[in-house]
C-alpha cells in the first residue's frame, strides 16, 4: 500500500468528493438564493468520478465521504455508491460515508446500507419548522425528519451537524442536543466559514463555539473525550445525556496541523485545503490517458503543494476568504 504524505508530514488518507454543486435547498449561510450552477457538460461522469476515487484509494485513501451540493440529488448517484462500496468488501477502503441534508433519505436509506454505508452525517440547524424553512429557503422539516427516521430504521449510524447561527438557532442548541442524544445520534456544531458570496453579512451569522460551549457548560457536565471519526471535530461527552457533542471550530481554533484530507469537486478539481484557492486539475490527465499514470502523477504533484492551513477571517464588509461556495468544494 502506498501513501500520500504532504510537505508537513501529514498523511492524506481521507477524500471528500463533491458529486454535484446542485442542491434542493438554498441554506442562507451556504448559497445565495439565485445561484448559477455548473453547466452539465463540465461535470465528470459518475464513471470518471469512480475512476478518480479508485486511484485515490490505490494511493492510500482509507476513508471516502460523498458530499455536495446535495449528493443524493445527482441522478444515478447510487450506482457510484454501490461501486465504491465494493472497495470496502475487498478491504481496500475502510469507510464510505455521506453528508446529506436528509431530504432524499427516505428513498435511499436502505440502498445506502446495502451498498456498505454504515454512518452518515445529516445537516440540520433547527427543529422549528418555520425557522427551518427560513434557513434552508426551499426545505421542509417534516421531509428531513422522515428521512432521518428512515435512516435510523435502515440501521445507519447518524450524526447531526448543526451550524451555529447567531440569533437564529443559538438558543435552541441545548434542546437540539437533548433531542439528538435522546434519539441516539451524535451531535456536532460547526462555526460558519467565510466561503463564497451569500446574500447576508456573515458577521450577522457568526457565533463562536467557545461561547456556545461555555453556555452549554451551565447545563451539562462536558467531559473531553479522545473520540475521533477522522474529521476535525473535538468531542466531549455530556454526562446528563450520555451522548457525544462535537465542536468543529475552524474560526476559533485552527486544527490544520492534523489535517488528513483533500477534496475533489465534480469537475475533477482537487482542492488541497477547504480554505485556500490552491488546486490541481485532475480532469485533463484523467481524460488524456486510459491508464491512470498521468492522473496519479498529477495527484502526487498536488500533494506537494498542500498548504499548511487556512486563514479564515470574518469581518464586516470583508470579502469571503475564498470565492467558491461550500457546495462547490463539499463540506
Ligand atoms: N447538502 C449536504 C448537507 O447540507 O449536508 C452536503 C453539503 S453541505 C455544503 C455540507 C456541510 O457544510 C453542511 O453541514 C452545511 O451546514 C455546511 N456548510 C455550508 N456552508 C457553510 C459555511 N459557510 N460555513 C460552515 N458550514 C457550512
Ligand atoms: Fe444545500 Fe447543504 Fe448548502 Fe444547504 S448546506 S444549500 S443543503 S449544499
mmCIF file of C-alpha atoms and ligand atoms in Angstrom:
data_model
loop_
_atom_site.group_PDB
_atom_site.id
_atom_site.type_symbol
_atom_site.label_atom_id
_atom_site.label_comp_id
_atom_site.label_asym_id
_atom_site.label_seq_id
_atom_site.Cartn_x
_atom_site.Cartn_y
_atom_site.Cartn_z
ATOM 1 C CA UNK A 1 0.000 0.000 0.000
ATOM 2 C CA UNK A 2 1.434 3.390 -0.977
ATOM 3 C CA UNK A 3 0.713 6.546 0.975
ATOM 4 C CA UNK A 4 0.459 10.245 0.228
ATOM 5 C CA UNK A 5 2.486 12.384 2.614
ATOM 6 C CA UNK A 6 2.470 16.175 2.328
ATOM 7 C CA UNK A 7 5.407 18.537 2.983
ATOM 8 C CA UNK A 8 4.331 18.919 6.622
ATOM 9 C CA UNK A 9 4.448 15.177 7.246
ATOM 10 C CA UNK A 10 0.678 14.733 7.230
ATOM 11 C CA UNK A 11 -0.576 11.509 5.659
ATOM 12 C CA UNK A 12 -3.526 12.107 3.354
ATOM 13 C CA UNK A 13 -5.976 9.247 3.776
ATOM 14 C CA UNK A 14 -9.350 10.945 3.594
ATOM 15 C CA UNK A 15 -11.006 12.088 0.369
ATOM 16 C CA UNK A 16 -14.170 14.152 0.244
ATOM 17 C CA UNK A 17 -15.923 14.160 -3.079
ATOM 18 C CA UNK A 18 -18.469 16.765 -4.055
ATOM 19 C CA UNK A 19 -20.515 14.804 -6.585
ATOM 20 C CA UNK A 20 -22.634 17.800 -7.608
ATOM 21 C CA UNK A 21 -22.698 21.527 -6.889
ATOM 22 C CA UNK A 22 -26.509 21.468 -7.121
ATOM 23 C CA UNK A 23 -28.900 21.246 -4.233
ATOM 24 C CA UNK A 24 -32.606 21.139 -3.472
ATOM 25 C CA UNK A 25 -32.078 23.633 -0.609
ATOM 26 C CA UNK A 26 -30.590 27.131 -0.560
ATOM 27 C CA UNK A 27 -29.274 27.458 3.002
ATOM 28 C CA UNK A 28 -28.639 31.106 3.799
ATOM 29 C CA UNK A 29 -25.048 30.600 5.037
ATOM 30 C CA UNK A 30 -24.132 28.313 2.150
ATOM 31 C CA UNK A 31 -25.679 29.722 -1.016
ATOM 32 C CA UNK A 32 -27.174 32.832 -2.478
ATOM 33 C CA UNK A 33 -30.850 32.399 -3.381
ATOM 34 C CA UNK A 34 -30.109 32.860 -7.023
ATOM 35 C CA UNK A 35 -27.223 30.555 -7.794
ATOM 36 C CA UNK A 36 -25.571 29.818 -11.100
ATOM 37 C CA UNK A 37 -24.608 26.170 -11.225
ATOM 38 C CA UNK A 38 -22.083 24.481 -13.441
ATOM 39 C CA UNK A 39 -23.279 23.541 -16.891
ATOM 40 C CA UNK A 40 -23.815 19.759 -17.019
ATOM 41 C CA UNK A 41 -21.158 19.333 -19.711
ATOM 42 C CA UNK A 42 -18.464 20.461 -17.266
ATOM 43 C CA UNK A 43 -19.217 17.673 -14.807
ATOM 44 C CA UNK A 44 -17.233 14.492 -14.665
ATOM 45 C CA UNK A 45 -19.391 11.488 -15.384
ATOM 46 C CA UNK A 46 -20.088 9.208 -12.453
ATOM 47 C CA UNK A 47 -17.760 6.648 -14.074
ATOM 48 C CA UNK A 48 -14.977 9.245 -14.156
ATOM 49 C CA UNK A 49 -15.586 10.165 -10.525
ATOM 50 C CA UNK A 50 -15.434 6.497 -9.611
ATOM 51 C CA UNK A 51 -12.182 6.071 -11.513
ATOM 52 C CA UNK A 52 -10.640 9.030 -9.701
ATOM 53 C CA UNK A 53 -11.792 7.690 -6.328
ATOM 54 C CA UNK A 54 -10.257 4.318 -7.139
ATOM 55 C CA UNK A 55 -6.934 5.963 -7.987
ATOM 56 C CA UNK A 56 -7.001 7.799 -4.641
ATOM 57 C CA UNK A 57 -7.784 4.557 -2.835
ATOM 58 C CA UNK A 58 -4.857 2.832 -4.561
ATOM 59 C CA UNK A 59 -2.679 5.708 -3.306
ATOM 60 C CA UNK A 60 -3.654 5.284 0.345
ATOM 61 C CA UNK A 61 -7.081 6.884 0.858
ATOM 62 C CA UNK A 62 -8.913 4.835 3.506
ATOM 63 C CA UNK A 63 -11.997 6.988 4.025
ATOM 64 C CA UNK A 64 -14.251 8.439 1.409
ATOM 65 C CA UNK A 65 -17.074 10.884 2.004
ATOM 66 C CA UNK A 66 -19.569 11.837 -0.682
ATOM 67 C CA UNK A 67 -20.946 15.319 -0.330
ATOM 68 C CA UNK A 68 -22.006 18.265 -2.484
ATOM 69 C CA UNK A 69 -24.225 20.269 -3.050
ATOM 70 C CA UNK A 70 -26.685 17.581 -2.124
ATOM 71 C CA UNK A 71 -25.095 14.265 -3.110
ATOM 72 C CA UNK A 72 -28.410 12.413 -3.254
ATOM 73 C CA UNK A 73 -29.874 14.724 -5.919
ATOM 74 C CA UNK A 74 -27.318 13.732 -8.543
ATOM 75 C CA UNK A 75 -29.017 11.373 -10.970
ATOM 76 C CA UNK A 76 -27.624 7.836 -10.794
ATOM 77 C CA UNK A 77 -25.555 8.529 -7.674
ATOM 78 C CA UNK A 78 -26.492 5.190 -6.091
ATOM 79 C CA UNK A 79 -24.578 3.371 -8.818
ATOM 80 C CA UNK A 80 -21.467 5.281 -7.705
ATOM 81 C CA UNK A 81 -22.188 4.469 -4.055
ATOM 82 C CA UNK A 82 -22.626 0.774 -4.854
ATOM 83 C CA UNK A 83 -19.408 0.591 -6.853
ATOM 84 C CA UNK A 84 -17.395 2.418 -4.201
ATOM 85 C CA UNK A 85 -18.954 0.178 -1.565
ATOM 86 C CA UNK A 86 -17.332 -2.790 -3.291
ATOM 87 C CA UNK A 87 -13.951 -1.360 -2.263
ATOM 88 C CA UNK A 88 -14.981 -1.911 1.349
ATOM 89 C CA UNK A 89 -15.843 -5.530 0.681
ATOM 90 C CA UNK A 90 -12.360 -6.070 -0.714
ATOM 91 C CA UNK A 91 -10.789 -4.218 2.223
ATOM 92 C CA UNK A 92 -9.256 -1.531 0.026
ATOM 93 C CA UNK A 93 -11.391 1.106 1.739
ATOM 94 C CA UNK A 94 -12.184 1.366 5.428
ATOM 95 C CA UNK A 95 -15.218 3.579 5.259
ATOM 96 C CA UNK A 96 -17.651 5.133 2.805
ATOM 97 C CA UNK A 97 -19.822 7.899 4.238
ATOM 98 C CA UNK A 98 -22.089 10.676 3.120
ATOM 99 C CA UNK A 99 -23.006 14.182 4.200
ATOM 100 C CA UNK A 100 -26.584 14.960 3.295
ATOM 101 C CA UNK A 101 -29.350 17.425 4.025
ATOM 102 C CA UNK A 102 -31.616 14.423 4.581
ATOM 103 C CA UNK A 103 -34.256 15.354 2.016
ATOM 104 C CA UNK A 104 -33.822 12.160 -0.025
ATOM 105 C CA UNK A 105 -33.038 9.722 2.766
ATOM 106 C CA UNK A 106 -36.494 8.179 2.942
ATOM 107 C CA UNK A 107 -35.921 6.999 -0.612
ATOM 108 C CA UNK A 108 -32.286 5.922 -0.355
ATOM 109 C CA UNK A 109 -31.551 4.821 3.236
ATOM 110 C CA UNK A 110 -31.967 1.074 2.603
ATOM 111 C CA UNK A 111 -29.908 1.220 -0.583
ATOM 112 C CA UNK A 112 -27.120 3.066 1.213
ATOM 113 C CA UNK A 113 -26.915 0.331 3.826
ATOM 114 C CA UNK A 114 -26.974 -2.373 1.165
ATOM 115 C CA UNK A 115 -24.068 -0.604 -0.567
ATOM 116 C CA UNK A 116 -21.922 -0.718 2.579
ATOM 117 C CA UNK A 117 -22.523 2.737 4.078
ATOM 118 C CA UNK A 118 -22.657 2.481 7.878
ATOM 119 C CA UNK A 119 -22.573 6.101 9.046
ATOM 120 C CA UNK A 120 -23.968 9.332 7.662
ATOM 121 C CA UNK A 121 -23.919 12.968 8.655
ATOM 122 C CA UNK A 122 -27.206 14.796 8.357
ATOM 123 C CA UNK A 123 -27.163 18.588 8.423
ATOM 124 C CA UNK A 124 -29.950 20.067 10.482
ATOM 125 C CA UNK A 125 -29.830 23.526 12.024
ATOM 126 C CA UNK A 126 -33.183 23.723 13.807
ATOM 127 C CA UNK A 127 -36.183 21.657 14.870
ATOM 128 C CA UNK A 128 -38.552 24.569 14.373
ATOM 129 C CA UNK A 129 -40.467 24.223 11.116
ATOM 130 C CA UNK A 130 -40.670 27.933 10.311
ATOM 131 C CA UNK A 131 -37.033 28.564 11.132
ATOM 132 C CA UNK A 132 -36.066 25.549 9.057
ATOM 133 C CA UNK A 133 -37.930 26.978 6.084
ATOM 134 C CA UNK A 134 -36.177 30.329 6.568
ATOM 135 C CA UNK A 135 -32.688 28.864 6.923
ATOM 136 C CA UNK A 136 -32.929 26.435 4.011
ATOM 137 C CA UNK A 137 -35.218 28.717 1.941
ATOM 138 C CA UNK A 138 -36.517 25.697 -0.037
ATOM 139 C CA UNK A 139 -36.532 22.873 2.509
ATOM 140 C CA UNK A 140 -39.298 21.287 4.570
ATOM 141 C CA UNK A 141 -38.558 19.962 8.035
ATOM 142 C CA UNK A 142 -41.007 17.013 8.072
ATOM 143 C CA UNK A 143 -39.369 15.593 4.953
ATOM 144 C CA UNK A 144 -35.943 15.726 6.597
ATOM 145 C CA UNK A 145 -37.167 14.259 9.888
ATOM 146 C CA UNK A 146 -38.836 11.486 7.899
ATOM 147 C CA UNK A 147 -35.543 10.872 6.128
ATOM 148 C CA UNK A 148 -33.655 10.700 9.418
ATOM 149 C CA UNK A 149 -36.194 8.213 10.756
ATOM 150 C CA UNK A 150 -35.819 6.066 7.631
ATOM 151 C CA UNK A 151 -32.041 6.158 8.026
ATOM 152 C CA UNK A 152 -32.294 5.057 11.615
ATOM 153 C CA UNK A 153 -34.666 2.222 10.729
ATOM 154 C CA UNK A 154 -32.284 1.120 7.993
ATOM 155 C CA UNK A 155 -29.574 0.796 10.650
ATOM 156 C CA UNK A 156 -27.403 3.780 9.742
ATOM 157 C CA UNK A 157 -25.403 5.451 12.493
ATOM 158 C CA UNK A 158 -26.359 9.130 12.384
ATOM 159 C CA UNK A 159 -24.507 12.289 13.306
ATOM 160 C CA UNK A 160 -26.412 15.547 13.238
ATOM 161 C CA UNK A 161 -24.360 18.524 12.042
ATOM 162 C CA UNK A 162 -25.605 21.924 13.094
ATOM 163 C CA UNK A 163 -24.151 25.244 12.010
ATOM 164 C CA UNK A 164 -24.234 27.632 14.969
ATOM 165 C CA UNK A 165 -26.027 30.758 13.777
ATOM 166 C CA UNK A 166 -26.202 33.906 15.850
ATOM 167 C CA UNK A 167 -29.771 34.704 16.924
ATOM 168 C CA UNK A 168 -31.201 32.064 14.582
ATOM 169 C CA UNK A 169 -30.581 28.825 16.488
ATOM 170 C CA UNK A 170 -28.292 29.903 19.301
ATOM 171 C CA UNK A 171 -30.979 29.477 21.977
ATOM 172 C CA UNK A 172 -32.137 26.147 20.589
ATOM 173 C CA UNK A 173 -28.838 24.324 20.727
ATOM 174 C CA UNK A 174 -29.373 22.558 24.039
ATOM 175 C CA UNK A 175 -32.843 21.347 23.037
ATOM 176 C CA UNK A 176 -31.356 20.015 19.810
ATOM 177 C CA UNK A 177 -28.716 18.189 21.837
ATOM 178 C CA UNK A 178 -31.399 16.676 24.079
ATOM 179 C CA UNK A 179 -33.333 15.570 21.005
ATOM 180 C CA UNK A 180 -30.301 14.136 19.163
ATOM 181 C CA UNK A 181 -28.964 12.287 22.184
ATOM 182 C CA UNK A 182 -32.445 11.047 23.019
ATOM 183 C CA UNK A 183 -32.599 9.540 19.538
ATOM 184 C CA UNK A 184 -29.146 8.015 19.925
ATOM 185 C CA UNK A 185 -27.408 10.377 17.471
ATOM 186 C CA UNK A 186 -24.076 12.144 17.860
ATOM 187 C CA UNK A 187 -24.345 15.908 17.577
ATOM 188 C CA UNK A 188 -21.746 18.250 16.112
ATOM 189 C CA UNK A 189 -21.667 22.025 16.000
ATOM 190 C CA UNK A 190 -19.912 23.930 13.215
ATOM 191 C CA UNK A 191 -18.780 27.546 13.024
ATOM 192 C CA UNK A 192 -19.785 29.422 9.877
ATOM 193 C CA UNK A 193 -16.895 29.829 7.491
ATOM 194 C CA UNK A 194 -16.412 32.672 5.016
ATOM 195 C CA UNK A 195 -16.831 30.677 1.800
ATOM 196 C CA UNK A 196 -18.469 32.223 -1.241
ATOM 197 C CA UNK A 197 -20.716 35.228 -1.698
ATOM 198 C CA UNK A 198 -24.092 34.909 0.024
ATOM 199 C CA UNK A 199 -26.949 37.388 0.339
ATOM 200 C CA UNK A 200 -26.342 38.174 4.008
ATOM 201 C CA UNK A 201 -23.484 39.601 6.050
ATOM 202 C CA UNK A 202 -21.541 36.775 7.678
ATOM 203 C CA UNK A 203 -20.783 38.901 10.717
ATOM 204 C CA UNK A 204 -24.503 38.693 11.496
ATOM 205 C CA UNK A 205 -24.407 34.880 11.349
ATOM 206 C CA UNK A 206 -21.135 34.081 13.072
ATOM 207 C CA UNK A 207 -21.372 32.598 16.543
ATOM 208 C CA UNK A 208 -18.092 31.460 18.104
ATOM 209 C CA UNK A 209 -18.329 27.966 19.547
ATOM 210 C CA UNK A 210 -16.177 28.968 22.516
ATOM 211 C CA UNK A 211 -19.221 30.995 23.623
ATOM 212 C CA UNK A 212 -21.658 28.176 22.848
ATOM 213 C CA UNK A 213 -19.553 25.730 24.819
ATOM 214 C CA UNK A 214 -19.391 27.918 27.893
ATOM 215 C CA UNK A 215 -23.191 28.314 27.774
ATOM 216 C CA UNK A 216 -23.640 24.555 27.411
ATOM 217 C CA UNK A 217 -21.432 24.047 30.438
ATOM 218 C CA UNK A 218 -24.088 25.782 32.532
ATOM 219 C CA UNK A 219 -26.485 22.957 31.685
ATOM 220 C CA UNK A 220 -24.292 19.906 31.098
ATOM 221 C CA UNK A 221 -21.111 18.454 32.574
ATOM 222 C CA UNK A 222 -18.933 18.194 29.482
ATOM 223 C CA UNK A 223 -16.037 15.782 29.591
ATOM 224 C CA UNK A 224 -13.345 15.900 26.910
ATOM 225 C CA UNK A 225 -13.026 12.508 25.244
ATOM 226 C CA UNK A 226 -10.459 11.247 22.738
ATOM 227 C CA UNK A 227 -13.188 10.011 20.320
ATOM 228 C CA UNK A 228 -12.258 10.612 16.647
ATOM 229 C CA UNK A 229 -14.103 9.972 13.407
ATOM 230 C CA UNK A 230 -11.298 11.052 11.083
ATOM 231 C CA UNK A 231 -12.736 14.579 10.846
ATOM 232 C CA UNK A 232 -11.710 17.826 12.552
ATOM 233 C CA UNK A 233 -14.277 17.711 15.376
ATOM 234 C CA UNK A 234 -13.164 17.601 19.006
ATOM 235 C CA UNK A 235 -15.622 15.644 21.119
ATOM 236 C CA UNK A 236 -16.991 15.877 24.607
ATOM 237 C CA UNK A 237 -19.441 13.650 26.395
ATOM 238 C CA UNK A 238 -22.414 15.247 28.097
ATOM 239 C CA UNK A 239 -22.804 13.376 31.382
ATOM 240 C CA UNK A 240 -26.506 14.174 31.673
ATOM 241 C CA UNK A 241 -27.461 12.639 28.309
ATOM 242 C CA UNK A 242 -24.591 10.183 27.865
ATOM 243 C CA UNK A 243 -24.260 11.441 24.256
ATOM 244 C CA UNK A 244 -21.367 12.944 22.340
ATOM 245 C CA UNK A 245 -21.081 16.569 21.246
ATOM 246 C CA UNK A 246 -18.506 17.540 18.637
ATOM 247 C CA UNK A 247 -17.121 21.020 18.026
ATOM 248 C CA UNK A 248 -15.777 21.986 14.605
ATOM 249 C CA UNK A 249 -14.034 25.277 15.179
ATOM 250 C CA UNK A 250 -12.263 26.488 12.055
ATOM 251 C CA UNK A 251 -12.568 30.086 13.248
ATOM 252 C CA UNK A 252 -11.709 29.942 16.953
ATOM 253 C CA UNK A 253 -9.267 27.059 16.875
ATOM 254 C CA UNK A 254 -7.103 26.113 13.987
ATOM 255 C CA UNK A 255 -6.991 22.348 13.569
ATOM 256 C CA UNK A 256 -4.933 22.270 10.377
ATOM 257 C CA UNK A 257 -1.926 20.567 11.964
ATOM 258 C CA UNK A 258 -3.807 17.261 11.939
ATOM 259 C CA UNK A 259 -5.444 17.700 8.510
ATOM 260 C CA UNK A 260 -5.539 14.373 6.684
ATOM 261 C CA UNK A 261 -7.827 15.224 3.796
ATOM 262 C CA UNK A 262 -8.151 16.600 0.295
ATOM 263 C CA UNK A 263 -11.309 17.499 -1.598
ATOM 264 C CA UNK A 264 -12.368 16.627 -5.106
ATOM 265 C CA UNK A 265 -15.048 18.588 -6.951
ATOM 266 C CA UNK A 266 -17.487 17.262 -9.524
ATOM 267 C CA UNK A 267 -15.401 18.843 -12.295
ATOM 268 C CA UNK A 268 -12.282 16.940 -11.252
ATOM 269 C CA UNK A 269 -10.567 19.820 -9.479
ATOM 270 C CA UNK A 270 -8.617 18.772 -6.412
ATOM 271 C CA UNK A 271 -8.580 21.296 -3.578
ATOM 272 C CA UNK A 272 -5.826 20.749 -1.086
ATOM 273 C CA UNK A 273 -7.450 22.868 1.622
ATOM 274 C CA UNK A 274 -11.038 23.994 2.185
ATOM 275 C CA UNK A 275 -9.828 27.492 2.969
ATOM 276 C CA UNK A 276 -7.277 28.106 0.207
ATOM 277 C CA UNK A 277 -7.524 28.588 -3.547
ATOM 278 C CA UNK A 278 -4.664 26.236 -4.388
ATOM 279 C CA UNK A 279 -5.937 23.407 -6.592
ATOM 280 C CA UNK A 280 -4.998 20.857 -9.227
ATOM 281 C CA UNK A 281 -6.856 19.885 -12.381
ATOM 282 C CA UNK A 282 -7.291 16.115 -12.490
ATOM 283 C CA UNK A 283 -9.813 16.072 -15.323
ATOM 284 C CA UNK A 284 -7.229 16.700 -18.055
ATOM 285 C CA UNK A 285 -4.808 13.936 -17.039
ATOM 286 C CA UNK A 286 -7.781 11.637 -16.415
ATOM 287 C CA UNK A 287 -9.097 12.163 -19.926
ATOM 288 C CA UNK A 288 -5.692 12.206 -21.632
ATOM 289 C CA UNK A 289 -4.869 8.615 -20.824
ATOM 290 C CA UNK A 290 -6.861 5.460 -20.316
ATOM 291 C CA UNK A 291 -4.209 4.311 -17.901
ATOM 292 C CA UNK A 292 -4.028 6.009 -14.501
ATOM 293 C CA UNK A 293 -0.359 7.021 -14.517
ATOM 294 C CA UNK A 294 -0.940 10.640 -15.617
ATOM 295 C CA UNK A 295 -3.611 11.295 -13.029
ATOM 296 C CA UNK A 296 -1.580 9.545 -10.358
ATOM 297 C CA UNK A 297 1.394 11.813 -11.131
ATOM 298 C CA UNK A 298 -0.878 14.887 -11.023
ATOM 299 C CA UNK A 299 -2.112 13.836 -7.570
ATOM 300 C CA UNK A 300 1.467 13.343 -6.324
ATOM 301 C CA UNK A 301 2.423 16.788 -7.582
ATOM 302 C CA UNK A 302 -0.651 18.353 -5.943
ATOM 303 C CA UNK A 303 0.072 16.784 -2.557
ATOM 304 C CA UNK A 304 3.475 18.506 -2.546
ATOM 305 C CA UNK A 305 1.522 21.793 -2.598
ATOM 306 C CA UNK A 306 -0.863 21.080 0.271
ATOM 307 C CA UNK A 307 -0.850 24.309 2.290
ATOM 308 C CA UNK A 308 -0.091 24.384 5.984
ATOM 309 C CA UNK A 309 -3.524 25.743 6.833
ATOM 310 C CA UNK A 310 -6.360 28.154 6.193
ATOM 311 C CA UNK A 311 -6.620 31.739 7.376
ATOM 312 C CA UNK A 312 -10.312 32.464 7.665
ATOM 313 C CA UNK A 313 -11.420 35.908 8.766
ATOM 314 C CA UNK A 314 -14.994 37.083 9.227
ATOM 315 C CA UNK A 315 -15.480 40.813 9.404
ATOM 316 C CA UNK A 316 -17.935 43.425 8.266
ATOM 317 C CA UNK A 317 -17.551 44.295 4.555
ATOM 318 C CA UNK A 318 -14.908 41.611 4.347
ATOM 319 C CA UNK A 319 -14.781 39.617 1.114
ATOM 320 C CA UNK A 320 -15.094 35.851 1.587
ATOM 321 C CA UNK A 321 -11.726 34.216 2.335
ATOM 322 C CA UNK A 322 -12.284 32.020 -0.676
ATOM 323 C CA UNK A 323 -14.649 32.845 -3.513
ATOM 324 C CA UNK A 324 -16.133 29.393 -4.029
ATOM 325 C CA UNK A 325 -19.107 28.205 -2.026
ATOM 326 C CA UNK A 326 -19.019 25.295 0.392
ATOM 327 C CA UNK A 327 -21.305 23.473 -2.052
ATOM 328 C CA UNK A 328 -18.532 23.549 -4.670
ATOM 329 C CA UNK A 329 -15.835 22.014 -2.531
ATOM 330 C CA UNK A 330 -18.159 19.963 -0.367
ATOM 331 C CA UNK A 331 -18.452 20.168 3.408
HETATM 332 N N1 LIG B 1 -26.007 19.305 1.181
HETATM 333 C C1 LIG B 1 -25.336 18.489 2.124
HETATM 334 C C2 LIG B 1 -25.604 18.970 3.531
HETATM 335 O O1 LIG B 1 -26.121 20.067 3.716
HETATM 336 O O2 LIG B 1 -25.265 18.216 4.440
HETATM 337 C C3 LIG B 1 -23.845 18.369 1.901
HETATM 338 C C4 LIG B 1 -23.092 19.580 1.504
HETATM 339 S S1 LIG B 1 -23.067 20.917 2.683
HETATM 340 C C5 LIG B 1 -22.082 22.098 1.817
HETATM 341 C C6 LIG B 1 -22.014 20.245 3.932
HETATM 342 C C7 LIG B 1 -21.996 20.952 5.254
HETATM 343 O O3 LIG B 1 -21.439 22.218 5.096
HETATM 344 C C8 LIG B 1 -23.363 21.157 5.884
HETATM 345 O O4 LIG B 1 -23.337 20.645 7.192
HETATM 346 C C9 LIG B 1 -23.517 22.649 5.916
HETATM 347 O O5 LIG B 1 -24.268 23.058 7.023
HETATM 348 C C10 LIG B 1 -22.098 23.117 5.964
HETATM 349 N N2 LIG B 1 -21.866 24.473 5.450
HETATM 350 C C11 LIG B 1 -22.255 25.019 4.281
HETATM 351 N N3 LIG B 1 -21.785 26.281 4.154
HETATM 352 C C12 LIG B 1 -21.086 26.538 5.268
HETATM 353 C C13 LIG B 1 -20.353 27.669 5.750
HETATM 354 N N4 LIG B 1 -20.234 28.784 5.036
HETATM 355 N N5 LIG B 1 -19.744 27.566 6.962
HETATM 356 C C14 LIG B 1 -19.842 26.421 7.701
HETATM 357 N N6 LIG B 1 -20.507 25.330 7.303
HETATM 358 C C15 LIG B 1 -21.126 25.387 6.109
HETATM 359 FE FE1 LIG B 2 -27.555 22.569 0.059
HETATM 360 FE FE2 LIG B 2 -26.104 21.547 2.010
HETATM 361 FE FE3 LIG B 2 -25.561 24.016 1.078
HETATM 362 FE FE4 LIG B 2 -27.782 23.631 2.458
HETATM 363 S S1 LIG B 2 -25.674 23.379 3.221
HETATM 364 S S2 LIG B 2 -27.610 24.731 0.486
HETATM 365 S S3 LIG B 2 -28.344 21.599 1.911
HETATM 366 S S4 LIG B 2 -25.362 22.139 -0.035
#
